[in-house]
Amino acid sequence: MSLPVGESTSEGAWEGNPIRFPMGGAGGPPRAARVVRVIPESERVKTLILDLRLPAQPGQFVMVWLPGYEEKPFSLAEADPVGLTVARVGPFSAALHHLEPGDPVWIRGPLGRGFTLEGRRILLVGGGYGVAPLAFLAREALARGMEVTALTAARTAAEVLYRERFRALGARVVVATEDGSAGERGRAPEVARRLLEQEAYDALYGCGPEGMLEALRALAAERGLPAQLSYEAYMRCGIGLCGSCEREGRVLCLEGPVLRFAPDGGPPEEGTGFA
């Protein structure tokens, strides 16, 4: 590992230097884990598999910490073992991209409320690296005998994620790209609309950029479908103290990141969670 802040990675260096851990709270104190595998997903996205198992629900998240950095939230791509899909967008994610098998990372969680499975035929819509928690959800849904269609959308073919992972799970996969270089041409909400016009689904699930989620929320209300959408937010504490992730009267780190909407498209319902 070669972190931008220049930490040594030898076991002695980690044990001998004083390390100031972040706060504990919900989800317990941070737990040390080590990377066991690194999976390249695209030019700027990697999945880290850790030697850690968590009793987590699809849609929940963890706070991830490295010495020299603040904690950052990441959705769980898997929980047994923990998998984190990381897009390189800044210094912290770049540091995570430098991790190699055997390197340590600290995890706090699981945190937040996840998805609730309902109905028999469900449509999952992921934009960019928002597909990560949906693969976890697809695994659980398919294990229950549900029919799953997974729409994975990106700007170009090179940025499409999890296509083969969804297929390996047994989901029907639809790919959408804005430039038409792979799958159907169009943005995620446009392709989702076409799917909903062609076939009957019992519920809509989504994770991705906020503009995409708001379009899916409106689409679900138009079609009279319940929707569960996982929102990204700036989460500093993960335990509802700082209020940095408030949205529509909900503190997302506690009452989200998954918000559930009734078929009438009203405000988020109380009490989301996996069942």
Coordinates of C-alpha atoms in Angstrom, one line a residue:
M1 CA 0.0 0.0 0.0
S2 CA 1.2 3.5 -0.8
L3 CA -1.1 6.1 0.7
P4 CA -0.8 9.7 -0.4
V5 CA -0.1 10.7 3.3
G6 CA 2.8 8.3 3.3
E7 CA 2.0 5.8 6.1
S8 CA 4.2 2.8 6.5
T9 CA 2.5 -0.5 5.9
S10 CA 4.7 -2.9 7.9
E11 CA 2.9 -4.6 10.8
G12 CA 5.4 -3.1 13.3
A13 CA 4.8 0.4 12.1
W14 CA 1.0 0.1 12.4
E15 CA 1.3 -1.4 15.9
G16 CA 4.0 1.0 17.2
N17 CA 2.6 4.3 16.1
P18 CA -0.2 6.0 18.1
I19 CA -3.4 5.8 16.2
R20 CA -6.4 8.0 17.0
F21 CA -9.5 6.1 16.2
P22 CA -12.8 7.8 15.2
M23 CA -15.8 7.7 17.4
G24 CA -17.7 4.5 18.1
G25 CA -21.5 4.7 18.7
A26 CA -24.0 3.0 16.6
G27 CA -22.6 -0.1 15.0
G28 CA -19.9 -0.3 17.7
P29 CA -16.3 0.9 17.6
P30 CA -14.3 0.6 14.4
R31 CA -13.1 -2.9 13.6
A32 CA -9.8 -3.6 12.0
A33 CA -10.0 -5.7 8.8
R34 CA -7.6 -6.6 6.0
V35 CA -8.0 -6.6 2.3
V36 CA -8.1 -10.2 0.9
R37 CA -8.9 -9.4 -2.7
V38 CA -9.1 -6.4 -5.1
I39 CA -11.4 -6.7 -8.1
P40 CA -11.0 -4.1 -10.9
E41 CA -14.4 -3.1 -12.1
S42 CA -13.6 -0.3 -14.5
E43 CA -10.8 2.3 -15.1
R44 CA -11.7 4.2 -11.9
V45 CA -13.8 1.7 -9.9
K46 CA -12.5 -1.2 -7.7
T47 CA -14.1 -3.6 -5.3
L48 CA -12.3 -4.4 -2.1
I49 CA -13.1 -7.8 -0.4
L50 CA -12.3 -7.8 3.3
D51 CA -11.7 -10.5 5.9
L52 CA -14.8 -9.3 7.8
R53 CA -18.4 -10.6 7.9
L54 CA -21.2 -8.4 9.1
P55 CA -24.9 -9.1 10.0
A56 CA -26.0 -6.5 7.5
Q57 CA -29.0 -5.9 5.3
P58 CA -28.9 -4.8 1.6
G59 CA -28.9 -1.0 1.5
Q60 CA -27.1 -0.5 4.8
F61 CA -23.7 1.2 4.8
V62 CA -20.5 1.3 6.8
M63 CA -18.1 4.1 7.8
V64 CA -14.6 3.4 6.5
W65 CA -11.5 4.8 8.1
L66 CA -7.8 5.0 7.3
P67 CA -5.2 6.8 9.5
G68 CA -4.7 10.3 8.3
Y69 CA -8.2 10.6 6.9
E70 CA -11.8 11.3 8.2
E71 CA -14.3 8.4 8.0
K72 CA -16.3 8.1 4.8
P73 CA -19.5 6.2 4.2
F74 CA -19.8 3.4 1.7
S75 CA -22.7 1.2 0.7
L76 CA -22.2 -2.5 1.3
A77 CA -21.8 -4.4 -2.0
E78 CA -21.7 -7.6 0.1
A79 CA -21.7 -8.4 3.8
D80 CA -20.4 -12.0 4.0
P81 CA -17.6 -11.2 3.4
V82 CA -17.7 -7.5 3.3
G83 CA -17.3 -6.0 -0.2
L84 CA -16.9 -2.3 -0.9
T85 CA -17.1 -0.9 -4.4
V86 CA -15.1 2.3 -4.5
A87 CA -15.0 4.9 -7.3
R88 CA -11.9 7.0 -7.3
V89 CA -13.2 10.6 -6.9
G90 CA -10.9 12.2 -4.3
P91 CA -8.0 11.7 -1.9
F92 CA -9.7 9.2 0.4
S93 CA -11.0 7.0 -2.4
A94 CA -7.6 7.2 -4.1
A95 CA -6.0 5.9 -0.8
L96 CA -8.5 3.0 -0.8
H97 CA -7.5 2.3 -4.4
H98 CA -3.9 1.9 -3.3
L99 CA -4.8 -0.8 -0.8
E100 CA -3.5 -4.3 -1.6
P101 CA -4.2 -7.8 -0.1
G102 CA -3.0 -7.8 3.4
D103 CA -3.4 -4.0 4.0
P104 CA -5.5 -2.9 7.0
V105 CA -8.7 -0.8 6.9
W106 CA -11.1 0.1 9.8
I107 CA -14.8 -0.5 9.5
R108 CA -17.7 0.9 11.6
G109 CA -21.2 -0.5 11.1
P110 CA -23.5 -1.8 9.7
L111 CA -25.4 1.5 9.9
G112 CA -28.7 2.9 8.6
R113 CA -31.8 1.3 7.2
G114 CA -31.8 -0.9 4.1
F115 CA -34.3 -2.2 1.6
T116 CA -37.5 -4.1 2.2
L117 CA -38.3 -6.9 -0.2
E118 CA -41.9 -6.9 -1.4
G119 CA -43.8 -8.5 -4.3
R120 CA -42.7 -11.2 -6.6
R121 CA -41.3 -9.3 -9.7
I122 CA -39.0 -6.4 -9.0
L123 CA -37.0 -3.9 -11.1
L124 CA -33.6 -2.7 -9.8
V125 CA -32.2 0.4 -11.4
G126 CA -28.6 1.3 -10.7
G127 CA -26.8 4.4 -12.1
G128 CA -23.0 4.2 -12.2
Y129 CA -21.5 2.8 -9.1
G130 CA -24.9 3.0 -7.5
V131 CA -25.4 -0.6 -8.6
A132 CA -23.3 -1.8 -5.6
P133 CA -26.0 -2.3 -3.0
L134 CA -28.5 -3.5 -5.6
A135 CA -26.3 -6.6 -6.3
F136 CA -26.5 -7.4 -2.6
L137 CA -30.3 -6.9 -2.8
A138 CA -30.6 -9.1 -5.9
R139 CA -28.8 -11.9 -4.2
E140 CA -31.3 -11.9 -1.3
A141 CA -34.3 -11.5 -3.6
L142 CA -33.3 -14.4 -5.8
A143 CA -32.6 -16.6 -2.8
R144 CA -36.3 -16.0 -1.9
G145 CA -37.5 -17.1 -5.3
M146 CA -38.3 -13.6 -6.6
E147 CA -37.9 -12.6 -10.3
V148 CA -35.3 -9.8 -10.6
T149 CA -34.6 -7.5 -13.5
A150 CA -31.4 -5.4 -13.0
L151 CA -30.9 -2.3 -15.1
T152 CA -27.3 -1.1 -14.9
A153 CA -26.8 2.2 -16.5
A154 CA -23.7 4.4 -17.3
R155 CA -22.5 7.0 -19.7
T156 CA -20.4 4.7 -21.8
A157 CA -19.8 0.9 -22.2
A158 CA -16.5 1.3 -20.4
E159 CA -18.3 2.5 -17.3
V160 CA -21.0 -0.2 -17.1
L161 CA -20.7 -2.1 -13.8
Y162 CA -21.8 -5.4 -12.4
R163 CA -23.3 -6.8 -15.7
E164 CA -21.7 -10.2 -15.3
R165 CA -22.2 -10.2 -11.5
F166 CA -26.0 -9.8 -11.9
R167 CA -26.1 -12.5 -14.5
A168 CA -24.1 -14.9 -12.3
L169 CA -26.6 -14.4 -9.6
G170 CA -29.4 -15.3 -11.9
A171 CA -31.0 -11.9 -12.5
R172 CA -32.2 -10.7 -15.9
V173 CA -29.8 -7.9 -16.9
V174 CA -30.5 -4.8 -19.0
V175 CA -27.7 -2.4 -19.9
A176 CA -28.2 1.2 -20.7
T177 CA -25.6 3.7 -21.9
E178 CA -26.2 7.4 -22.7
D179 CA -24.1 7.2 -25.9
G180 CA -25.5 3.8 -27.0
S181 CA -22.1 2.1 -26.9
A182 CA -23.6 -0.9 -25.0
G183 CA -27.1 -2.1 -24.5
E184 CA -30.0 0.3 -24.9
R185 CA -29.4 4.0 -25.6
G186 CA -30.7 6.3 -23.0
R187 CA -30.5 7.4 -19.4
A188 CA -31.6 5.0 -16.6
P189 CA -35.0 6.6 -16.1
E190 CA -35.8 6.5 -19.8
V191 CA -34.9 2.8 -20.1
A192 CA -36.7 2.0 -16.9
R193 CA -39.9 3.7 -18.3
R194 CA -39.7 1.4 -21.4
L195 CA -39.4 -1.7 -19.2
L196 CA -42.3 -0.6 -17.0
E197 CA -44.4 0.0 -20.1
Q198 CA -43.6 -3.4 -21.5
E199 CA -43.8 -5.6 -18.4
A200 CA -45.6 -5.7 -15.0
Y201 CA -43.5 -5.3 -11.8
D202 CA -44.5 -5.2 -8.2
A203 CA -41.9 -2.7 -6.9
L204 CA -39.1 -0.4 -8.1
Y205 CA -35.7 -0.1 -6.4
G206 CA -33.0 2.4 -7.2
C207 CA -29.6 3.7 -6.3
G208 CA -27.5 6.3 -8.1
P209 CA -27.3 10.1 -8.7
E210 CA -30.0 12.2 -7.1
G211 CA -31.4 13.4 -10.4
M212 CA -31.9 9.8 -11.5
L213 CA -33.6 8.9 -8.2
E214 CA -36.0 11.8 -8.4
A215 CA -36.9 10.8 -11.9
L216 CA -37.5 7.2 -10.7
R217 CA -39.6 8.5 -7.8
A218 CA -41.9 10.4 -10.3
L219 CA -42.0 7.4 -12.6
A220 CA -43.0 5.0 -9.9
A221 CA -45.8 7.4 -8.7
E222 CA -47.0 7.7 -12.3
R223 CA -47.1 3.9 -12.6
G224 CA -48.6 3.4 -9.2
L225 CA -45.7 1.4 -7.9
P226 CA -44.0 1.4 -4.5
A227 CA -40.4 2.7 -4.7
Q228 CA -37.4 2.3 -2.5
L229 CA -34.5 4.6 -3.3
S230 CA -31.1 4.7 -1.8
Y231 CA -29.9 8.3 -1.5
E232 CA -26.3 9.5 -1.3
A233 CA -25.6 12.1 1.3
Y234 CA -22.7 13.7 3.1
M235 CA -22.6 11.6 6.3
R236 CA -20.1 12.8 8.9
C237 CA -21.0 10.9 12.0
G238 CA -23.2 8.0 10.9
I239 CA -25.3 8.1 14.1
G240 CA -27.6 11.0 13.7
L241 CA -25.7 13.6 15.7
C242 CA -24.5 16.1 13.1
G243 CA -27.5 16.5 10.9
S244 CA -25.4 16.8 7.8
C245 CA -27.4 14.2 5.9
E246 CA -30.9 15.6 6.6
R247 CA -33.4 15.2 3.7
E248 CA -37.1 15.9 3.7
G249 CA -37.1 15.8 7.5
R250 CA -35.2 12.4 7.6
V251 CA -31.7 12.0 8.9
L252 CA -30.4 9.6 6.3
C253 CA -27.7 7.9 8.3
L254 CA -30.5 6.7 10.7
E255 CA -33.7 6.7 8.7
G256 CA -32.1 6.0 5.4
P257 CA -30.1 5.8 3.2
V258 CA -33.0 3.9 1.7
L259 CA -36.3 5.9 1.7
R260 CA -39.5 4.1 0.9
F261 CA -42.3 5.8 -1.2
A262 CA -45.9 4.7 -1.4
P263 CA -47.5 4.2 -4.9
D264 CA -49.1 7.7 -4.6
G265 CA -45.6 9.3 -4.7
G266 CA -46.0 11.2 -1.4
P267 CA -43.3 11.9 1.2
P268 CA -41.0 9.2 2.4
E269 CA -42.8 6.6 4.6
E270 CA -41.8 5.9 8.2
G271 CA -39.9 2.7 9.0
T272 CA -38.0 1.4 6.1
G273 CA -35.9 -1.7 6.6
F274 CA -35.3 -5.2 5.4
A275 CA -38.0 -7.8 6.1

